């Protein structure tokens, strides 16, 4: 029976002469175990630092609800980079919509129109959340956007209705029918991005095409994705 790691450490500290078998065990099992333990210790320390971040005061003033320390973490990591390219994959109920709103309200993106693409059953939820969290009006797009509503910077459409915002067939330049999204400075928010796991679907190809038209992309999902390829 092999001695436990704690027992071997005690014997080493007491300078007890070990057998060849024990020495071989130390080299093959003990040292890697200690190195793994040290790695885990450093990783826990790193993660503990990543679970909270200082708030951004002027953004907190724009929001009608308290923002928890952990919710500031992705916000502070994204802002200041000049563009928003992030996957928010926290569990359901942790405030991904609030984090998305904080990012889009940051001074780096405040003048950028926001297009939110989501499943049909949460379109109205997004409109309600924008109003509840920050008193922001929004426009739900069911037909091609031809006229801007004054005072609106947030536009919401479903995966199924997104096709109405695009030109029919292929053409050079922007795929959007509306001039509002033909500029490269708009922010694209894709909610429930796991809906796009199948690359062969029209939904995936449509979102991929429009995502190339902006450098600001915020992806959200609360569903576990077991394959690394799903993240891309």
PDB file of N, CA, C and O in Angstrom, residues 1-48:
ATOM      1  N   UNK A   1       0.848  -1.206   0.000  1.00  0.00           N
ATOM      2  CA  UNK A   1       0.000   0.000   0.000  1.00  0.00           C
ATOM      3  C   UNK A   1       0.879   1.250   0.000  1.00  0.00           C
ATOM      4  O   UNK A   1       1.813   1.376   0.793  1.00  0.00           O
ATOM      5  N   UNK A   2       0.584   2.173  -0.930  1.00  0.00           N
ATOM      6  CA  UNK A   2       1.393   3.373  -1.041  1.00  0.00           C
ATOM      7  C   UNK A   2       1.088   4.333   0.097  1.00  0.00           C
ATOM      8  O   UNK A   2      -0.058   4.499   0.490  1.00  0.00           O
ATOM      9  N   UNK A   3       2.141   4.984   0.656  1.00  0.00           N
ATOM     10  CA  UNK A   3       1.900   5.976   1.709  1.00  0.00           C
ATOM     11  C   UNK A   3       1.193   7.189   1.139  1.00  0.00           C
ATOM     12  O   UNK A   3       1.305   7.501  -0.040  1.00  0.00           O
ATOM     13  N   UNK A   4       0.440   7.885   1.974  1.00  0.00           N
ATOM     14  CA  UNK A   4      -0.250   9.090   1.527  1.00  0.00           C
ATOM     15  C   UNK A   4       0.749  10.208   1.301  1.00  0.00           C
ATOM     16  O   UNK A   4       1.897  10.164   1.789  1.00  0.00           O
ATOM     17  N   UNK A   5       0.327  11.211   0.555  1.00  0.00           N
ATOM     18  CA  UNK A   5       1.196  12.364   0.290  1.00  0.00           C
ATOM     19  C   UNK A   5       1.585  13.044   1.594  1.00  0.00           C
ATOM     20  O   UNK A   5       2.749  13.412   1.805  1.00  0.00           O
ATOM     21  N   UNK A   6       0.621  13.207   2.500  1.00  0.00           N
ATOM     22  CA  UNK A   6       0.915  13.857   3.783  1.00  0.00           C
ATOM     23  C   UNK A   6       1.948  13.060   4.575  1.00  0.00           C
ATOM     24  O   UNK A   6       2.840  13.648   5.208  1.00  0.00           O
ATOM     25  N   UNK A   7       1.826  11.726   4.537  1.00  0.00           N
ATOM     26  CA  UNK A   7       2.790  10.892   5.262  1.00  0.00           C
ATOM     27  C   UNK A   7       4.182  11.031   4.684  1.00  0.00           C
ATOM     28  O   UNK A   7       5.175  11.133   5.419  1.00  0.00           O
ATOM     29  N   UNK A   8       4.287  11.070   3.361  1.00  0.00           N
ATOM     30  CA  UNK A   8       5.599  11.225   2.728  1.00  0.00           C
ATOM     31  C   UNK A   8       6.208  12.585   3.039  1.00  0.00           C
ATOM     32  O   UNK A   8       7.406  12.710   3.274  1.00  0.00           O
ATOM     33  N   UNK A   9       5.363  13.618   3.016  1.00  0.00           N
ATOM     34  CA  UNK A   9       5.873  14.949   3.354  1.00  0.00           C
ATOM     35  C   UNK A   9       6.408  14.981   4.777  1.00  0.00           C
ATOM     36  O   UNK A   9       7.446  15.594   5.064  1.00  0.00           O
ATOM     37  N   UNK A  10       5.724  14.295   5.688  1.00  0.00           N
ATOM     38  CA  UNK A  10       6.183  14.235   7.086  1.00  0.00           C
ATOM     39  C   UNK A  10       7.526  13.524   7.181  1.00  0.00           C
ATOM     40  O   UNK A  10       8.447  13.985   7.874  1.00  0.00           O
ATOM     41  N   UNK A  11       7.662  12.420   6.440  1.00  0.00           N
ATOM     42  CA  UNK A  11       8.921  11.668   6.469  1.00  0.00           C
ATOM     43  C   UNK A  11      10.067  12.496   5.891  1.00  0.00           C
ATOM     44  O   UNK A  11      11.187  12.456   6.400  1.00  0.00           O
ATOM     45  N   UNK A  12       9.761  13.246   4.842  1.00  0.00           N
ATOM     46  CA  UNK A  12      10.809  14.094   4.241  1.00  0.00           C
ATOM     47  C   UNK A  12      11.230  15.180   5.213  1.00  0.00           C
ATOM     48  O   UNK A  12      12.420  15.471   5.379  1.00  0.00           O
ATOM     49  N   UNK A  13      10.258  15.820   5.867  1.00  0.00           N
ATOM     50  CA  UNK A  13      10.577  16.875   6.838  1.00  0.00           C
ATOM     51  C   UNK A  13      11.407  16.324   7.997  1.00  0.00           C
ATOM     52  O   UNK A  13      12.278  17.010   8.544  1.00  0.00           O
ATOM     53  N   UNK A  14      11.135  15.070   8.405  1.00  0.00           N
ATOM     54  CA  UNK A  14      11.870  14.444   9.518  1.00  0.00           C
ATOM     55  C   UNK A  14      13.186  13.815   9.062  1.00  0.00           C
ATOM     56  O   UNK A  14      13.904  13.206   9.867  1.00  0.00           O
ATOM     57  N   UNK A  15      13.484  13.982   7.741  1.00  0.00           N
ATOM     58  CA  UNK A  15      14.732  13.469   7.168  1.00  0.00           C
ATOM     59  C   UNK A  15      14.886  11.963   7.362  1.00  0.00           C
ATOM     60  O   UNK A  15      15.971  11.431   7.639  1.00  0.00           O
ATOM     61  N   UNK A  16      13.760  11.276   7.212  1.00  0.00           N
ATOM     62  CA  UNK A  16      13.794   9.815   7.303  1.00  0.00           C
ATOM     63  C   UNK A  16      14.280   9.248   5.977  1.00  0.00           C
ATOM     64  O   UNK A  16      13.899   9.722   4.898  1.00  0.00           O
ATOM     65  N   UNK A  17      15.158   8.254   6.020  1.00  0.00           N
ATOM     66  CA  UNK A  17      15.671   7.623   4.811  1.00  0.00           C
ATOM     67  C   UNK A  17      14.556   6.788   4.191  1.00  0.00           C
ATOM     68  O   UNK A  17      13.970   5.921   4.833  1.00  0.00           O
ATOM     69  N   UNK A  18      14.237   7.078   2.934  1.00  0.00           N
ATOM     70  CA  UNK A  18      13.141   6.397   2.250  1.00  0.00           C
ATOM     71  C   UNK A  18      13.659   5.276   1.360  1.00  0.00           C
ATOM     72  O   UNK A  18      14.795   5.313   0.872  1.00  0.00           O
ATOM     73  N   UNK A  19      12.800   4.300   1.132  1.00  0.00           N
ATOM     74  CA  UNK A  19      13.151   3.191   0.254  1.00  0.00           C
ATOM     75  C   UNK A  19      13.130   3.638  -1.199  1.00  0.00           C
ATOM     76  O   UNK A  19      12.603   4.702  -1.539  1.00  0.00           O
ATOM     77  N   UNK A  20      13.692   2.818  -2.091  1.00  0.00           N
ATOM     78  CA  UNK A  20      13.691   3.131  -3.516  1.00  0.00           C
ATOM     79  C   UNK A  20      12.261   3.212  -4.044  1.00  0.00           C
ATOM     80  O   UNK A  20      11.955   4.023  -4.907  1.00  0.00           O
ATOM     81  N   UNK A  21      11.396   2.330  -3.514  1.00  0.00           N
ATOM     82  CA  UNK A  21      10.001   2.344  -3.968  1.00  0.00           C
ATOM     83  C   UNK A  21       9.314   3.658  -3.608  1.00  0.00           C
ATOM     84  O   UNK A  21       8.580   4.250  -4.414  1.00  0.00           O
ATOM     85  N   UNK A  22       9.599   4.132  -2.367  1.00  0.00           N
ATOM     86  CA  UNK A  22       9.005   5.401  -1.943  1.00  0.00           C
ATOM     87  C   UNK A  22       9.550   6.559  -2.756  1.00  0.00           C
ATOM     88  O   UNK A  22       8.810   7.488  -3.123  1.00  0.00           O
ATOM     89  N   UNK A  23      10.846   6.534  -3.051  1.00  0.00           N
ATOM     90  CA  UNK A  23      11.456   7.596  -3.845  1.00  0.00           C
ATOM     91  C   UNK A  23      10.870   7.606  -5.254  1.00  0.00           C
ATOM     92  O   UNK A  23      10.606   8.672  -5.837  1.00  0.00           O
ATOM     93  N   UNK A  24      10.659   6.409  -5.813  1.00  0.00           N
ATOM     94  CA  UNK A  24      10.068   6.325  -7.155  1.00  0.00           C
ATOM     95  C   UNK A  24       8.649   6.871  -7.144  1.00  0.00           C
ATOM     96  O   UNK A  24       8.210   7.554  -8.082  1.00  0.00           O
ATOM     97  N   UNK A  25       7.917   6.588  -6.061  1.00  0.00           N
ATOM     98  CA  UNK A  25       6.549   7.090  -5.923  1.00  0.00           C
ATOM     99  C   UNK A  25       6.540   8.606  -5.825  1.00  0.00           C
ATOM    100  O   UNK A  25       5.679   9.291  -6.404  1.00  0.00           O
ATOM    101  N   UNK A  26       7.516   9.146  -5.092  1.00  0.00           N
ATOM    102  CA  UNK A  26       7.613  10.603  -4.956  1.00  0.00           C
ATOM    103  C   UNK A  26       7.816  11.252  -6.321  1.00  0.00           C
ATOM    104  O   UNK A  26       7.172  12.246  -6.661  1.00  0.00           O
ATOM    105  N   UNK A  27       8.697  10.669  -7.127  1.00  0.00           N
ATOM    106  CA  UNK A  27       9.005  11.250  -8.438  1.00  0.00           C
ATOM    107  C   UNK A  27       7.829  11.123  -9.405  1.00  0.00           C
ATOM    108  O   UNK A  27       7.580  12.019 -10.211  1.00  0.00           O
ATOM    109  N   UNK A  28       7.119   9.994  -9.323  1.00  0.00           N
ATOM    110  CA  UNK A  28       6.064   9.739 -10.303  1.00  0.00           C
ATOM    111  C   UNK A  28       4.710  10.313  -9.898  1.00  0.00           C
ATOM    112  O   UNK A  28       3.910  10.690 -10.745  1.00  0.00           O
ATOM    113  N   UNK A  29       4.429  10.361  -8.575  1.00  0.00           N
ATOM    114  CA  UNK A  29       3.103  10.770  -8.113  1.00  0.00           C
ATOM    115  C   UNK A  29       3.110  12.028  -7.253  1.00  0.00           C
ATOM    116  O   UNK A  29       2.293  12.927  -7.453  1.00  0.00           O
ATOM    117  N   UNK A  30       4.029  12.092  -6.322  1.00  0.00           N
ATOM    118  CA  UNK A  30       4.003  13.174  -5.348  1.00  0.00           C
ATOM    119  C   UNK A  30       4.325  14.526  -5.971  1.00  0.00           C
ATOM    120  O   UNK A  30       3.598  15.493  -5.781  1.00  0.00           O
ATOM    121  N   UNK A  31       5.417  14.591  -6.723  1.00  0.00           N
ATOM    122  CA  UNK A  31       5.839  15.873  -7.307  1.00  0.00           C
ATOM    123  C   UNK A  31       4.772  16.428  -8.256  1.00  0.00           C
ATOM    124  O   UNK A  31       4.393  17.593  -8.151  1.00  0.00           O
ATOM    125  N   UNK A  32       4.237  15.600  -9.207  1.00  0.00           N
ATOM    126  CA  UNK A  32       3.163  16.127 -10.063  1.00  0.00           C
ATOM    127  C   UNK A  32       1.944  16.580  -9.273  1.00  0.00           C
ATOM    128  O   UNK A  32       1.301  17.579  -9.619  1.00  0.00           O
ATOM    129  N   UNK A  33       1.619  15.845  -8.195  1.00  0.00           N
ATOM    130  CA  UNK A  33       0.464  16.218  -7.374  1.00  0.00           C
ATOM    131  C   UNK A  33       0.683  17.568  -6.713  1.00  0.00           C
ATOM    132  O   UNK A  33      -0.217  18.403  -6.634  1.00  0.00           O
ATOM    133  N   UNK A  34       1.899  17.792  -6.213  1.00  0.00           N
ATOM    134  CA  UNK A  34       2.212  19.071  -5.571  1.00  0.00           C
ATOM    135  C   UNK A  34       2.183  20.209  -6.585  1.00  0.00           C
ATOM    136  O   UNK A  34       1.727  21.318  -6.288  1.00  0.00           O
ATOM    137  N   UNK A  35       2.696  19.931  -7.786  1.00  0.00           N
ATOM    138  CA  UNK A  35       2.682  20.954  -8.830  1.00  0.00           C
ATOM    139  C   UNK A  35       1.250  21.283  -9.226  1.00  0.00           C
ATOM    140  O   UNK A  35       0.909  22.443  -9.456  1.00  0.00           O
ATOM    141  N   UNK A  36       0.394  20.255  -9.315  1.00  0.00           N
ATOM    142  CA  UNK A  36      -1.007  20.482  -9.639  1.00  0.00           C
ATOM    143  C   UNK A  36      -1.689  21.280  -8.539  1.00  0.00           C
ATOM    144  O   UNK A  36      -2.484  22.191  -8.813  1.00  0.00           O
ATOM    145  N   UNK A  37      -1.369  20.972  -7.293  1.00  0.00           N
ATOM    146  CA  UNK A  37      -1.952  21.697  -6.174  1.00  0.00           C
ATOM    147  C   UNK A  37      -1.540  23.170  -6.212  1.00  0.00           C
ATOM    148  O   UNK A  37      -2.352  24.062  -5.950  1.00  0.00           O
ATOM    149  N   UNK A  38      -0.283  23.429  -6.563  1.00  0.00           N
ATOM    150  CA  UNK A  38       0.193  24.806  -6.661  1.00  0.00           C
ATOM    151  C   UNK A  38      -0.513  25.537  -7.797  1.00  0.00           C
ATOM    152  O   UNK A  38      -0.889  26.708  -7.676  1.00  0.00           O
ATOM    153  N   UNK A  39      -0.718  24.830  -8.907  1.00  0.00           N
ATOM    154  CA  UNK A  39      -1.429  25.425 -10.040  1.00  0.00           C
ATOM    155  C   UNK A  39      -2.857  25.785  -9.640  1.00  0.00           C
ATOM    156  O   UNK A  39      -3.354  26.868  -9.966  1.00  0.00           O
ATOM    157  N   UNK A  40      -3.503  24.862  -8.919  1.00  0.00           N
ATOM    158  CA  UNK A  40      -4.863  25.128  -8.473  1.00  0.00           C
ATOM    159  C   UNK A  40      -4.918  26.301  -7.514  1.00  0.00           C
ATOM    160  O   UNK A  40      -5.852  27.105  -7.551  1.00  0.00           O
ATOM    161  N   UNK A  41      -3.918  26.418  -6.654  1.00  0.00           N
ATOM    162  CA  UNK A  41      -3.870  27.528  -5.701  1.00  0.00           C
ATOM    163  C   UNK A  41      -3.763  28.856  -6.450  1.00  0.00           C
ATOM    164  O   UNK A  41      -4.473  29.819  -6.139  1.00  0.00           O
ATOM    165  N   UNK A  42      -2.881  28.906  -7.454  1.00  0.00           N
ATOM    166  CA  UNK A  42      -2.715  30.137  -8.230  1.00  0.00           C
ATOM    167  C   UNK A  42      -3.986  30.455  -9.022  1.00  0.00           C
ATOM    168  O   UNK A  42      -4.364  31.616  -9.163  1.00  0.00           O
ATOM    169  N   UNK A  43      -4.633  29.392  -9.540  1.00  0.00           N
ATOM    170  CA  UNK A  43      -5.849  29.603 -10.323  1.00  0.00           C
ATOM    171  C   UNK A  43      -6.971  30.134  -9.429  1.00  0.00           C
ATOM    172  O   UNK A  43      -7.727  31.022  -9.833  1.00  0.00           O
ATOM    173  N   UNK A  44      -7.087  29.589  -8.227  1.00  0.00           N
ATOM    174  CA  UNK A  44      -8.111  30.088  -7.297  1.00  0.00           C
ATOM    175  C   UNK A  44      -7.857  31.552  -6.958  1.00  0.00           C
ATOM    176  O   UNK A  44      -8.787  32.347  -6.843  1.00  0.00           O
ATOM    177  N   UNK A  45      -6.590  31.906  -6.793  1.00  0.00           N
ATOM    178  CA  UNK A  45      -6.246  33.291  -6.479  1.00  0.00           C
ATOM    179  C   UNK A  45      -6.607  34.207  -7.639  1.00  0.00           C
ATOM    180  O   UNK A  45      -7.135  35.299  -7.450  1.00  0.00           O
ATOM    181  N   UNK A  46      -6.306  33.720  -8.866  1.00  0.00           N
ATOM    182  CA  UNK A  46      -6.621  34.526 -10.044  1.00  0.00           C
ATOM    183  C   UNK A  46      -8.133  34.707 -10.183  1.00  0.00           C
ATOM    184  O   UNK A  46      -8.621  35.806 -10.456  1.00  0.00           O
ATOM    185  N   UNK A  47      -8.886  33.613  -9.994  1.00  0.00           N
ATOM    186  CA  UNK A  47     -10.332  33.684 -10.132  1.00  0.00           C
ATOM    187  C   UNK A  47     -10.964  34.548  -9.054  1.00  0.00           C
ATOM    188  O   UNK A  47     -11.967  35.224  -9.290  1.00  0.00           O
ATOM    189  N   UNK A  48     -10.379  34.523  -7.859  1.00  0.00           N
ATOM    190  CA  UNK A  48     -10.930  35.349  -6.783  1.00  0.00           C
ATOM    191  C   UNK A  48     -10.806  36.826  -7.116  1.00  0.00           C
ATOM    192  O   UNK A  48     -11.659  37.627  -6.780  1.00  0.00           O
TER     193      UNK A  48
END
